[in-house]
mmCIF file of C-alpha atoms in Angstrom:
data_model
loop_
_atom_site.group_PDB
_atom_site.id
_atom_site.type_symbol
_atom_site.label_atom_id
_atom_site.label_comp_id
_atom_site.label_asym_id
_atom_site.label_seq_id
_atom_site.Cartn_x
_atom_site.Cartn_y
_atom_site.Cartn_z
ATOM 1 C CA UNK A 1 -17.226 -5.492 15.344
ATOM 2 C CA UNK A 2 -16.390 -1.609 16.106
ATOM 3 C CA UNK A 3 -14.769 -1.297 19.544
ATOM 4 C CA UNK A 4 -15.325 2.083 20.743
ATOM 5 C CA UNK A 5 -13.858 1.477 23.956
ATOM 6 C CA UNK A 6 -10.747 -0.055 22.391
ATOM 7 C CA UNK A 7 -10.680 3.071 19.518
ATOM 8 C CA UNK A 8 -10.702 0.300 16.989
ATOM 9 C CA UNK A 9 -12.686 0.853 13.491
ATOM 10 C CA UNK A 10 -13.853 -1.791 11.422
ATOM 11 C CA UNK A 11 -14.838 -1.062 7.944
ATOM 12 C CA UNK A 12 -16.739 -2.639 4.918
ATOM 13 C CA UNK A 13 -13.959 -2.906 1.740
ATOM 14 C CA UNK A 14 -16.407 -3.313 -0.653
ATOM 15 C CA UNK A 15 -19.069 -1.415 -3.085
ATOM 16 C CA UNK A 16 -21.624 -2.859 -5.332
ATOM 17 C CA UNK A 17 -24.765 -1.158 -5.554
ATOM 18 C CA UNK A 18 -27.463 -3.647 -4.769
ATOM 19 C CA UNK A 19 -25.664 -4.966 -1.795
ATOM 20 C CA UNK A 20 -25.064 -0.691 -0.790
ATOM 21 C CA UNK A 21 -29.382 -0.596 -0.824
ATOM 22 C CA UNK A 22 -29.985 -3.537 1.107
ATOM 23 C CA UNK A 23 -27.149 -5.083 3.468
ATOM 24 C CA UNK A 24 -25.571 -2.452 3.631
ATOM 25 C CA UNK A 25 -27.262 -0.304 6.497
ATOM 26 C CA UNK A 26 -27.872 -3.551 8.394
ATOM 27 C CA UNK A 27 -24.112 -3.727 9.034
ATOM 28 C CA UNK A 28 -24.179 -0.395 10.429
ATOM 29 C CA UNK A 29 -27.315 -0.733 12.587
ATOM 30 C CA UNK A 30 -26.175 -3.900 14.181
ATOM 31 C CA UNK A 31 -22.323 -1.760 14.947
ATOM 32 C CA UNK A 32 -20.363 -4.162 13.085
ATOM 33 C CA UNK A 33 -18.536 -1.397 10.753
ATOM 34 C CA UNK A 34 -18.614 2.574 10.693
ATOM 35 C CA UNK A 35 -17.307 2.844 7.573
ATOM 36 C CA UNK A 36 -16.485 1.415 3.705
ATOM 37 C CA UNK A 37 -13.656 1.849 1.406
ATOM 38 C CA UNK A 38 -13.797 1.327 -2.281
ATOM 39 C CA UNK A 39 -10.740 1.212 -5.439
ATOM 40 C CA UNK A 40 -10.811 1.228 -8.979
ATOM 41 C CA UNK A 41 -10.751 -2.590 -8.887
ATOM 42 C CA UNK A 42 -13.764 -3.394 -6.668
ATOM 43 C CA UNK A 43 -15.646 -0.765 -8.920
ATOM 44 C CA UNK A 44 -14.660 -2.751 -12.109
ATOM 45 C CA UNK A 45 -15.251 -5.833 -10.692
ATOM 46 C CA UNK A 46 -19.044 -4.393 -9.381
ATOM 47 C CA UNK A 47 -19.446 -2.676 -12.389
ATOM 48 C CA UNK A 48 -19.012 -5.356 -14.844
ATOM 49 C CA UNK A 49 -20.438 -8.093 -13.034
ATOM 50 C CA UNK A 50 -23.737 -6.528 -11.679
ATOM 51 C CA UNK A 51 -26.607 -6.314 -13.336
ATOM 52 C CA UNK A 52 -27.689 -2.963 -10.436
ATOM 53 C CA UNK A 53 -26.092 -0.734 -13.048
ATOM 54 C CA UNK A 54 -27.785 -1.656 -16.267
ATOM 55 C CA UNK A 55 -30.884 0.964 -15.838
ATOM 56 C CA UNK A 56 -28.734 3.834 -15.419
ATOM 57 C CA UNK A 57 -26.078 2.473 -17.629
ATOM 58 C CA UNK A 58 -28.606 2.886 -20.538
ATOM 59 C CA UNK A 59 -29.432 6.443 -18.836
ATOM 60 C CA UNK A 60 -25.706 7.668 -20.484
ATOM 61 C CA UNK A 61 -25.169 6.893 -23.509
ATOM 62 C CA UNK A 62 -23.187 9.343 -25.562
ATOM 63 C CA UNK A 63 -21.430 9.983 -22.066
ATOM 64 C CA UNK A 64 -17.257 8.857 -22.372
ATOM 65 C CA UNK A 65 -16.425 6.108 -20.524
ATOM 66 C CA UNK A 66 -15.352 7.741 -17.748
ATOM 67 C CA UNK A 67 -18.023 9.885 -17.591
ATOM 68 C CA UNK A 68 -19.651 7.229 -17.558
ATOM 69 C CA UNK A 69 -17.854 5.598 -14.076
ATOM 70 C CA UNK A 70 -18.028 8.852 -12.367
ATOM 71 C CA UNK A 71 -22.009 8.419 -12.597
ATOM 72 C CA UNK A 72 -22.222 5.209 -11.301
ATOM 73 C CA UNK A 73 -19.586 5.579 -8.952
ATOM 74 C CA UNK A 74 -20.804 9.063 -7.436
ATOM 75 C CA UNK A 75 -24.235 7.691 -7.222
ATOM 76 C CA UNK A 76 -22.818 4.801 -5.170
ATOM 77 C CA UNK A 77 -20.361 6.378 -2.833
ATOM 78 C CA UNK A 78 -23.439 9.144 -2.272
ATOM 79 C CA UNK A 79 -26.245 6.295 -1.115
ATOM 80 C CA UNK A 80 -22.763 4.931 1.123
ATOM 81 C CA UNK A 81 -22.304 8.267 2.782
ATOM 82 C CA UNK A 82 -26.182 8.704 3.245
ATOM 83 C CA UNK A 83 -26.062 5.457 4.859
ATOM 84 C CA UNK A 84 -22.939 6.216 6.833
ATOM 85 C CA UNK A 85 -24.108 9.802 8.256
ATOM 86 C CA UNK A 86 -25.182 8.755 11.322
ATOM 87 C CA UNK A 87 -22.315 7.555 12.592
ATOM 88 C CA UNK A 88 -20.600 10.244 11.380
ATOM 89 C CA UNK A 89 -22.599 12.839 12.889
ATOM 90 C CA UNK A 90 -22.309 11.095 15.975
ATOM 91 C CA UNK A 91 -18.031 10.995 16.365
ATOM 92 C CA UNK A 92 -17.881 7.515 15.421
ATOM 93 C CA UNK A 93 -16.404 7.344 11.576
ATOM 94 C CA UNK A 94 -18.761 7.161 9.190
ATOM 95 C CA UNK A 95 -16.564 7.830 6.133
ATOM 96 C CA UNK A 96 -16.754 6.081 2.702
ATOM 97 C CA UNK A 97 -13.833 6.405 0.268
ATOM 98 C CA UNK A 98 -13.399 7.095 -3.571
ATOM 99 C CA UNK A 99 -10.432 7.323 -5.323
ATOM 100 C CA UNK A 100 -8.932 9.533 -7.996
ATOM 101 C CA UNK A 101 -8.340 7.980 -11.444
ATOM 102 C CA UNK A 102 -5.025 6.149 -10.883
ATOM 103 C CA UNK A 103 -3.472 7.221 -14.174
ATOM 104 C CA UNK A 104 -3.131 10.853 -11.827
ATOM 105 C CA UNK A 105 -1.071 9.240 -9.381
ATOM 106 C CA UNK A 106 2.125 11.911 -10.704
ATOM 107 C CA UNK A 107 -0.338 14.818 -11.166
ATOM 108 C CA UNK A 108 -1.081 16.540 -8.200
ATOM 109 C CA UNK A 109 -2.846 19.379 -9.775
ATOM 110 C CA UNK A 110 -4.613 17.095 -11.710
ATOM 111 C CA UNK A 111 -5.574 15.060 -8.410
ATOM 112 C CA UNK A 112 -6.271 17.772 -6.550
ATOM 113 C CA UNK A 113 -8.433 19.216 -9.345
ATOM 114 C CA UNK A 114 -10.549 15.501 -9.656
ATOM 115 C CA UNK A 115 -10.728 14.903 -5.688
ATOM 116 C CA UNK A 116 -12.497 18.506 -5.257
ATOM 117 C CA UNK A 117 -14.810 17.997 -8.375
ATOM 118 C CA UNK A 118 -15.859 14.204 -7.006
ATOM 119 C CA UNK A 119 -16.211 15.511 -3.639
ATOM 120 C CA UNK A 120 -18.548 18.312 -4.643
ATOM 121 C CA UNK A 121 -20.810 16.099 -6.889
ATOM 122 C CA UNK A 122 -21.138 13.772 -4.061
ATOM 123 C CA UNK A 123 -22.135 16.860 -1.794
ATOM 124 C CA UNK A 124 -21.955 14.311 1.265
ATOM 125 C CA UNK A 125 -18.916 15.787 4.078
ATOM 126 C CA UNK A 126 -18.572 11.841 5.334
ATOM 127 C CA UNK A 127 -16.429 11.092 1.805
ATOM 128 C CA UNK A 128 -12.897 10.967 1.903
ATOM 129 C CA UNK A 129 -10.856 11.151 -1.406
ATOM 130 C CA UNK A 130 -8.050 8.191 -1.271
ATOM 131 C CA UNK A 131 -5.091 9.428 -2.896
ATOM 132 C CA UNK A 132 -2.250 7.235 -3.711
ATOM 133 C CA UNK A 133 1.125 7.542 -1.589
ATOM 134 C CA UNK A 134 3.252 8.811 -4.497
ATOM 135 C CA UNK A 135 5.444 11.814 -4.210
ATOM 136 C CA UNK A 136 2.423 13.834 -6.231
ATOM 137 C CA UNK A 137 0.111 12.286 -4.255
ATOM 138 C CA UNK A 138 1.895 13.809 -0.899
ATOM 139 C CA UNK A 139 1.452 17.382 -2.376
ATOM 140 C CA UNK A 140 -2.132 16.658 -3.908
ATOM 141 C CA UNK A 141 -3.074 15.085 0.238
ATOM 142 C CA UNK A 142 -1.968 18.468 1.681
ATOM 143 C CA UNK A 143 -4.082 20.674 -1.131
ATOM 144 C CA UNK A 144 -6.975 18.594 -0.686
ATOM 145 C CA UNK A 145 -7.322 18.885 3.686
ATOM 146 C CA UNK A 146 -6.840 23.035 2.802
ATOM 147 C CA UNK A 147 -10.098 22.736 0.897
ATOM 148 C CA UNK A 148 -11.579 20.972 3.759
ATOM 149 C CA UNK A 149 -11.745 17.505 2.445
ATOM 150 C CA UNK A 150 -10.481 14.584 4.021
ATOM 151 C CA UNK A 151 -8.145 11.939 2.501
ATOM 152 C CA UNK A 152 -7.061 8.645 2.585
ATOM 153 C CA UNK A 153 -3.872 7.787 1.412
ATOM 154 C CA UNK A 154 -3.787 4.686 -0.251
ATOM 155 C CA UNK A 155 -0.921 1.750 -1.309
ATOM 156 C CA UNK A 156 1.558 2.638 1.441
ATOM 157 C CA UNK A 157 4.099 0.225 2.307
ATOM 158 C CA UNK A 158 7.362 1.565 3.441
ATOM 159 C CA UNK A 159 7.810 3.641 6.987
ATOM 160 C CA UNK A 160 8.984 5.848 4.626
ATOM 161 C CA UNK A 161 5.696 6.525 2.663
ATOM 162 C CA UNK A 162 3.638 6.859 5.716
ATOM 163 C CA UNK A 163 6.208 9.479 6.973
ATOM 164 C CA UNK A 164 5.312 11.799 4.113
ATOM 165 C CA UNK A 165 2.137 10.802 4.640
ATOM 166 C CA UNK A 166 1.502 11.987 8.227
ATOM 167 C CA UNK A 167 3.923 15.457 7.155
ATOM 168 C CA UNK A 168 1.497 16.050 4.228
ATOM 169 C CA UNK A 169 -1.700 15.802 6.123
ATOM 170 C CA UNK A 170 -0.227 17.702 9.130
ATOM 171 C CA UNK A 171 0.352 20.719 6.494
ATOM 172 C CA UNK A 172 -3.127 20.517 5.194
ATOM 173 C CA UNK A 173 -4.851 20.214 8.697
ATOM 174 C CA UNK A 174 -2.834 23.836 9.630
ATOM 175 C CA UNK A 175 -5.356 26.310 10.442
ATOM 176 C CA UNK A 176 -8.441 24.005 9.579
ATOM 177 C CA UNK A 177 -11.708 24.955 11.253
ATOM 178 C CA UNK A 178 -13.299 22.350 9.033
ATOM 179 C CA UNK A 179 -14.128 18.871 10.450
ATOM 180 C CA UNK A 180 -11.435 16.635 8.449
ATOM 181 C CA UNK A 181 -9.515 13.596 9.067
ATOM 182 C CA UNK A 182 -6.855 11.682 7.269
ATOM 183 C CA UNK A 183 -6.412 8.253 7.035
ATOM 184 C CA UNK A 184 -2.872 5.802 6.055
ATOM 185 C CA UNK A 185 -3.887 3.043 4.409
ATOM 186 C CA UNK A 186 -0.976 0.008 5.257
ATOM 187 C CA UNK A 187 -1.323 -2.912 2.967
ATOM 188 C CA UNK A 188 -0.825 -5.811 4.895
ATOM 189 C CA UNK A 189 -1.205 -9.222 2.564
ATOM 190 C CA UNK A 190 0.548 -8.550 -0.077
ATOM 191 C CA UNK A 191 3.962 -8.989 2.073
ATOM 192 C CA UNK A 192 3.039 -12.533 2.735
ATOM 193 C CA UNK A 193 1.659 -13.308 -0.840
ATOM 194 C CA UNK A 194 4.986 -12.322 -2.424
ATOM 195 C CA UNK A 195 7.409 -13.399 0.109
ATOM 196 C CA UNK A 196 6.477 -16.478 2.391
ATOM 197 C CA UNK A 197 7.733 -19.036 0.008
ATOM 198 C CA UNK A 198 11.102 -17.233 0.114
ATOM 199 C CA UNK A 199 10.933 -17.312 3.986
ATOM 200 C CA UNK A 200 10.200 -21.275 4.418
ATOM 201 C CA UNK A 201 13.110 -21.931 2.464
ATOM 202 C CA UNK A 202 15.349 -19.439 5.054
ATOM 203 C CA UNK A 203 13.540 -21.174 8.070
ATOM 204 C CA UNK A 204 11.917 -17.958 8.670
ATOM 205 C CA UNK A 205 7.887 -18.063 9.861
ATOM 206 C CA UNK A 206 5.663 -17.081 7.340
ATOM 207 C CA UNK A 207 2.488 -14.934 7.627
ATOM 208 C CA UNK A 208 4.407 -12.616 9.130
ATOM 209 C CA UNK A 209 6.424 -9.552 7.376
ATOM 210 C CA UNK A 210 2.780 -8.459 6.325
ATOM 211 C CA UNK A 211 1.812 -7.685 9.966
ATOM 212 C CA UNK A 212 5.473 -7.023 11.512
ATOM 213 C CA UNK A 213 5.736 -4.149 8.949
ATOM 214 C CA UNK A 214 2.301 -3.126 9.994
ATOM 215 C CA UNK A 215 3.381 -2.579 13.147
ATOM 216 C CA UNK A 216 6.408 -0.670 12.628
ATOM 217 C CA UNK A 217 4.001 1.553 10.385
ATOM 218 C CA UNK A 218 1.442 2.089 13.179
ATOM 219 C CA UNK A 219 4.152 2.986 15.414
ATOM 220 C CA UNK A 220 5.430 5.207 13.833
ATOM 221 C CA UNK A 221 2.581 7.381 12.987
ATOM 222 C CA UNK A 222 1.512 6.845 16.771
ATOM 223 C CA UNK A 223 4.551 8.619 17.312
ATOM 224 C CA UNK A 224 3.098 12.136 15.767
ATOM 225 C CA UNK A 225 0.369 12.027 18.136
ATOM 226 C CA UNK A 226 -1.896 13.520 15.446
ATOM 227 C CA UNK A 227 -6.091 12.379 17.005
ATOM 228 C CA UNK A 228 -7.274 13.451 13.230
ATOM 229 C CA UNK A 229 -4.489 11.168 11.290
ATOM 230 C CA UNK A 230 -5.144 7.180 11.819
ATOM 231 C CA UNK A 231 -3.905 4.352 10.850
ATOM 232 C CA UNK A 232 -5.952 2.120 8.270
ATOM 233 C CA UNK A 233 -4.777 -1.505 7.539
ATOM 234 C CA UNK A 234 -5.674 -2.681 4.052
ATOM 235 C CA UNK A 235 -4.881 -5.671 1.734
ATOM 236 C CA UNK A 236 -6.175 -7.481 4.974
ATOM 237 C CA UNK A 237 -7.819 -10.385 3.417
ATOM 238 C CA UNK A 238 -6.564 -13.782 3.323
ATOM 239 C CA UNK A 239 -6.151 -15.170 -0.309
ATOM 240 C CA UNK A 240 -4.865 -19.225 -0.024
ATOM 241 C CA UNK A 241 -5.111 -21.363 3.021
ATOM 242 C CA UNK A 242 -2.301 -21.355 6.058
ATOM 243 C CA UNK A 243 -4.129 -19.115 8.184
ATOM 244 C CA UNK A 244 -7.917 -18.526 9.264
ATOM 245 C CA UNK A 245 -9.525 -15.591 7.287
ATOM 246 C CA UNK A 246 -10.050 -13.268 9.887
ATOM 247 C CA UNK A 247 -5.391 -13.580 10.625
ATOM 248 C CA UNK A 248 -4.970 -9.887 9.430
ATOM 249 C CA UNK A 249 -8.104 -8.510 11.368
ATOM 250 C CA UNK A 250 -6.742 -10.396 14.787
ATOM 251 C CA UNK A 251 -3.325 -9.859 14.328
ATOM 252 C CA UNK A 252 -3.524 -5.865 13.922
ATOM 253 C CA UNK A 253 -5.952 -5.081 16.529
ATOM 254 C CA UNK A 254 -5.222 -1.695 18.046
ATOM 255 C CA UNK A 255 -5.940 1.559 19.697
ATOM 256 C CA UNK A 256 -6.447 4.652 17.339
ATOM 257 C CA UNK A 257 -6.872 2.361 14.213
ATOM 258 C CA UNK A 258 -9.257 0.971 11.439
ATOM 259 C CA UNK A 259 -9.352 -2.350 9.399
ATOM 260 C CA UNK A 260 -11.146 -2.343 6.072
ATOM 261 C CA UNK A 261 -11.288 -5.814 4.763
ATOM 262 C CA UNK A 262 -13.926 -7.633 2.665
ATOM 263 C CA UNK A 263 -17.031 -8.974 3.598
ATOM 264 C CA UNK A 264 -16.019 -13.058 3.936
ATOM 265 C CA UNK A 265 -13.318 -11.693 6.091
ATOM 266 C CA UNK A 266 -15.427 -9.635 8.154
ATOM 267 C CA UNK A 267 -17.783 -12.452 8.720
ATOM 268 C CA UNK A 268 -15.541 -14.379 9.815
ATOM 269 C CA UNK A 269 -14.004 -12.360 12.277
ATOM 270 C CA UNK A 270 -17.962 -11.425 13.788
ATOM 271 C CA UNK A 271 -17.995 -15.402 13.962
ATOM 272 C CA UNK A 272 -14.814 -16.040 15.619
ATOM 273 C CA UNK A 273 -14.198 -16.655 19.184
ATOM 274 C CA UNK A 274 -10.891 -16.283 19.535
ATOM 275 C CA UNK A 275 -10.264 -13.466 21.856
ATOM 276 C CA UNK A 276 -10.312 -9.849 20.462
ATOM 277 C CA UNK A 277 -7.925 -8.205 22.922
ATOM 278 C CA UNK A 278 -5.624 -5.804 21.243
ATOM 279 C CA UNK A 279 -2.547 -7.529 19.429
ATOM 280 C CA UNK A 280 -0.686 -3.919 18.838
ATOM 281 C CA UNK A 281 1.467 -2.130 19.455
ATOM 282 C CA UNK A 282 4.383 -4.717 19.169
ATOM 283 C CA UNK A 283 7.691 -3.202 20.818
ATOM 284 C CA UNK A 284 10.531 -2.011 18.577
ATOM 285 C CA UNK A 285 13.097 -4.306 19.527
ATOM 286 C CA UNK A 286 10.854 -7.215 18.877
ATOM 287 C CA UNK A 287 10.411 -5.900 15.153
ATOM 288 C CA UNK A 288 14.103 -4.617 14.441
ATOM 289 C CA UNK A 289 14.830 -8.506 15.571
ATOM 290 C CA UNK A 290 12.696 -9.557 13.113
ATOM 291 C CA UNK A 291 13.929 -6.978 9.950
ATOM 292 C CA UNK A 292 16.892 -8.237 11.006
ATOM 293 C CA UNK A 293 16.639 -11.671 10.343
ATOM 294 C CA UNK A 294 15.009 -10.626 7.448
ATOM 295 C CA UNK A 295 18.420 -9.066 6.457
ATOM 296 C CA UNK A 296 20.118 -11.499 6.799
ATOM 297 C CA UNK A 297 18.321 -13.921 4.973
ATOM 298 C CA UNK A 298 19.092 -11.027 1.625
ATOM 299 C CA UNK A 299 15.507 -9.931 1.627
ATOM 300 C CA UNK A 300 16.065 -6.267 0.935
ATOM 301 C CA UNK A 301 13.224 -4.524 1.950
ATOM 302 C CA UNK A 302 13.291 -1.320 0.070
ATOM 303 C CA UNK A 303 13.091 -3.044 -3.202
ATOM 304 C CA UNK A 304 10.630 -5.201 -1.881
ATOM 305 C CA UNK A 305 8.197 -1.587 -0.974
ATOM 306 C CA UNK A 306 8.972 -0.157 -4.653
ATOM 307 C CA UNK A 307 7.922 -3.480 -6.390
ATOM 308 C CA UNK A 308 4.746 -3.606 -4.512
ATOM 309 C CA UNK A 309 4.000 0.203 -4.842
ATOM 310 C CA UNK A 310 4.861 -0.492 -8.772
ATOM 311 C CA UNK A 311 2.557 -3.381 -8.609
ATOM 312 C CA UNK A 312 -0.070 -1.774 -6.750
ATOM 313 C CA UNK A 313 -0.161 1.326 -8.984
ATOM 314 C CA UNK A 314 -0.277 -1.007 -11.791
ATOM 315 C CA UNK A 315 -3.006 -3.045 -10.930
ATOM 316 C CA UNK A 316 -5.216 -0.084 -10.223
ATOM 317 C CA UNK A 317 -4.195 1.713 -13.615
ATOM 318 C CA UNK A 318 -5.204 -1.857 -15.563
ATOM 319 C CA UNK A 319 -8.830 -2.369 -13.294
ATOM 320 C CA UNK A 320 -9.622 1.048 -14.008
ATOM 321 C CA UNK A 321 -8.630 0.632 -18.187
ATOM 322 C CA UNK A 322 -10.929 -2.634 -18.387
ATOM 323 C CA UNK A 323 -13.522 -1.402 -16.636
ATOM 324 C CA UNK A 324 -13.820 1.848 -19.333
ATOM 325 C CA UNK A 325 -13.595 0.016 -22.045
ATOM 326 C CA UNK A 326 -16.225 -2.836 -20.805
ATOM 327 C CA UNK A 327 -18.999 0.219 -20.299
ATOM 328 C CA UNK A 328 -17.995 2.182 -23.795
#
């Protein structure tokens, strides 16, 4: 559930149109999220597995693909922002995210050009454009808050990233009289996926670089004391057994802060009764002691945040290619 009082956002990482028309606002009403995130993977996966698109799909031939996607996907992320407005009217979120073809992720002109001409079609102010946390994308963040559109930056893992990340959005926010806000998406998981097997094997406790590094992210952009610039934990569902599916919603519980995780996960943290008191922040010492074990068991961190950024970039670049050629 939202926590006002705490200034802890939950929200809905996941699009799919017939589920956006129906469910959708109930989550809303009943103040369980105030706000949804979407990627070029959940829209292939929606978009090739739902039959909600099949009317309009039929609507566009002699469209390209991707003109194709843009349809379907600004009609969605429009009926999410409609939905949404309330709360965002109100002070309390409301944003729904789209993001820029991946294959732009080292244009910035090129992703500045695309956020402004998605954001404009959508015509809804409650739509941030996610960006991804490339050194174009840092540039591209700053030119899209001096058009007045908010961003979320998206597949940050280092300290490092979310640095630029806080710089760049500071820059764009400079003599703003627009309402924007900017967002750091920290993927969480994905730490744990790649690495826990490694740890067991040094004696190290798993399940936990994902969230450690979390904090050290939060901290430091807590640090800035920027109100408009939050942290937003992503990659926060639990894939495998070893922990309950709610771990990365409980574990990062915090001031100042959203978690957008899928709906099972969600669910499951509504359902939980485990207590719900804040888990961050987690003091500095505590997590240099624990990058320091790290350390010294060889796991080298910085090639650990390239691999996953490479990965991450990847993954979105070969969702977004399947999903074109599946609606040609």
């Amino acid at each position: 559930m939202v926590d006002r009082e705490l200034g802890f956002s939950l929200w809905l990482d996941f699009v799919e149109r017939e589920y956006l028309q129906n469910e959708f606002s109930k989550l809303i009403e009943k103040g369980v999220i105030n706000g949804a995130t979407s990627n070029p993977a959940i829209f292939a996966s929606a978009i090739t597995t739902s039959d909600a698109y099949k009317t309009q799909l039929e609507s566009l031939n002699g469209l390209s693909p991707k003109e194709k996607y843009e349809a379907l996907a600004i009609e969605d992320i429009r009926g999410a922002a409609k939905a949404l407005r309330g709360c965002y009217d109100e002070g309390n979120d409301g944003y729904i995210s789209i993001e820029v073809d991946p294959f732009l992720s080292d244009d910035t002109d090129g992703t500045i050009a695309e956020g402004k001409r998605l954001f404009e079609a959508i015509g809804e102010p409650n739509v941030m454009i996610k960006v991804p946390a490339t050194e174009a994308g840092y540039a591209a963040m700053t030119g899209l808050m001096q058009e007045g559109i908010s961003v979320n930056a998206t597949l940050v893992f280092s300290p490092q990233q979310a640095q630029k990340c806080v710089e760049a959005m500071q820059e764009g926010m400079k003599n703003q009289n627009n309402k924007i806000d900017g967002v750091i998406s920290v993927f969480v998981s994905r730490f744990d996926r790649l690495l826990d097997e490694e740890l067991i094997k040094a004696g190290i406790e798993p399940f936990r670089i994902g969230i450690m590094n979390a904090a050290k992210i939060y901290n430091l952009i807590e640090s800035y004391k920027v109100p408009n610039i939050r942290t937003l934990f992503a990659s926060t569902g639990v894939k495998g057994s070893g922990v309950d599916a709610d771990y990365y919603i409980r574990g990062l519980l915090a001031s100042h802060s959203i978690n957008t995780a899928p709906l099972a996960t969600i669910e499951s943290y509504i359902d939980s009764n485990i207590s719900k008191n804040a888990s961050l922040p987690i003091s500095s010492d505590r997590i240099d002691d624990f990058f320091g074990n790290l350390k010294s068991a060889d796991i080298d961190m910085q090639s650990i945040y390239q691999k996953l950024l490479a990965d991450g970039l990847n993954a979105f670049e070969k969702a977004f290619e399947d999903m074109l050629q599946s609606i040609q």
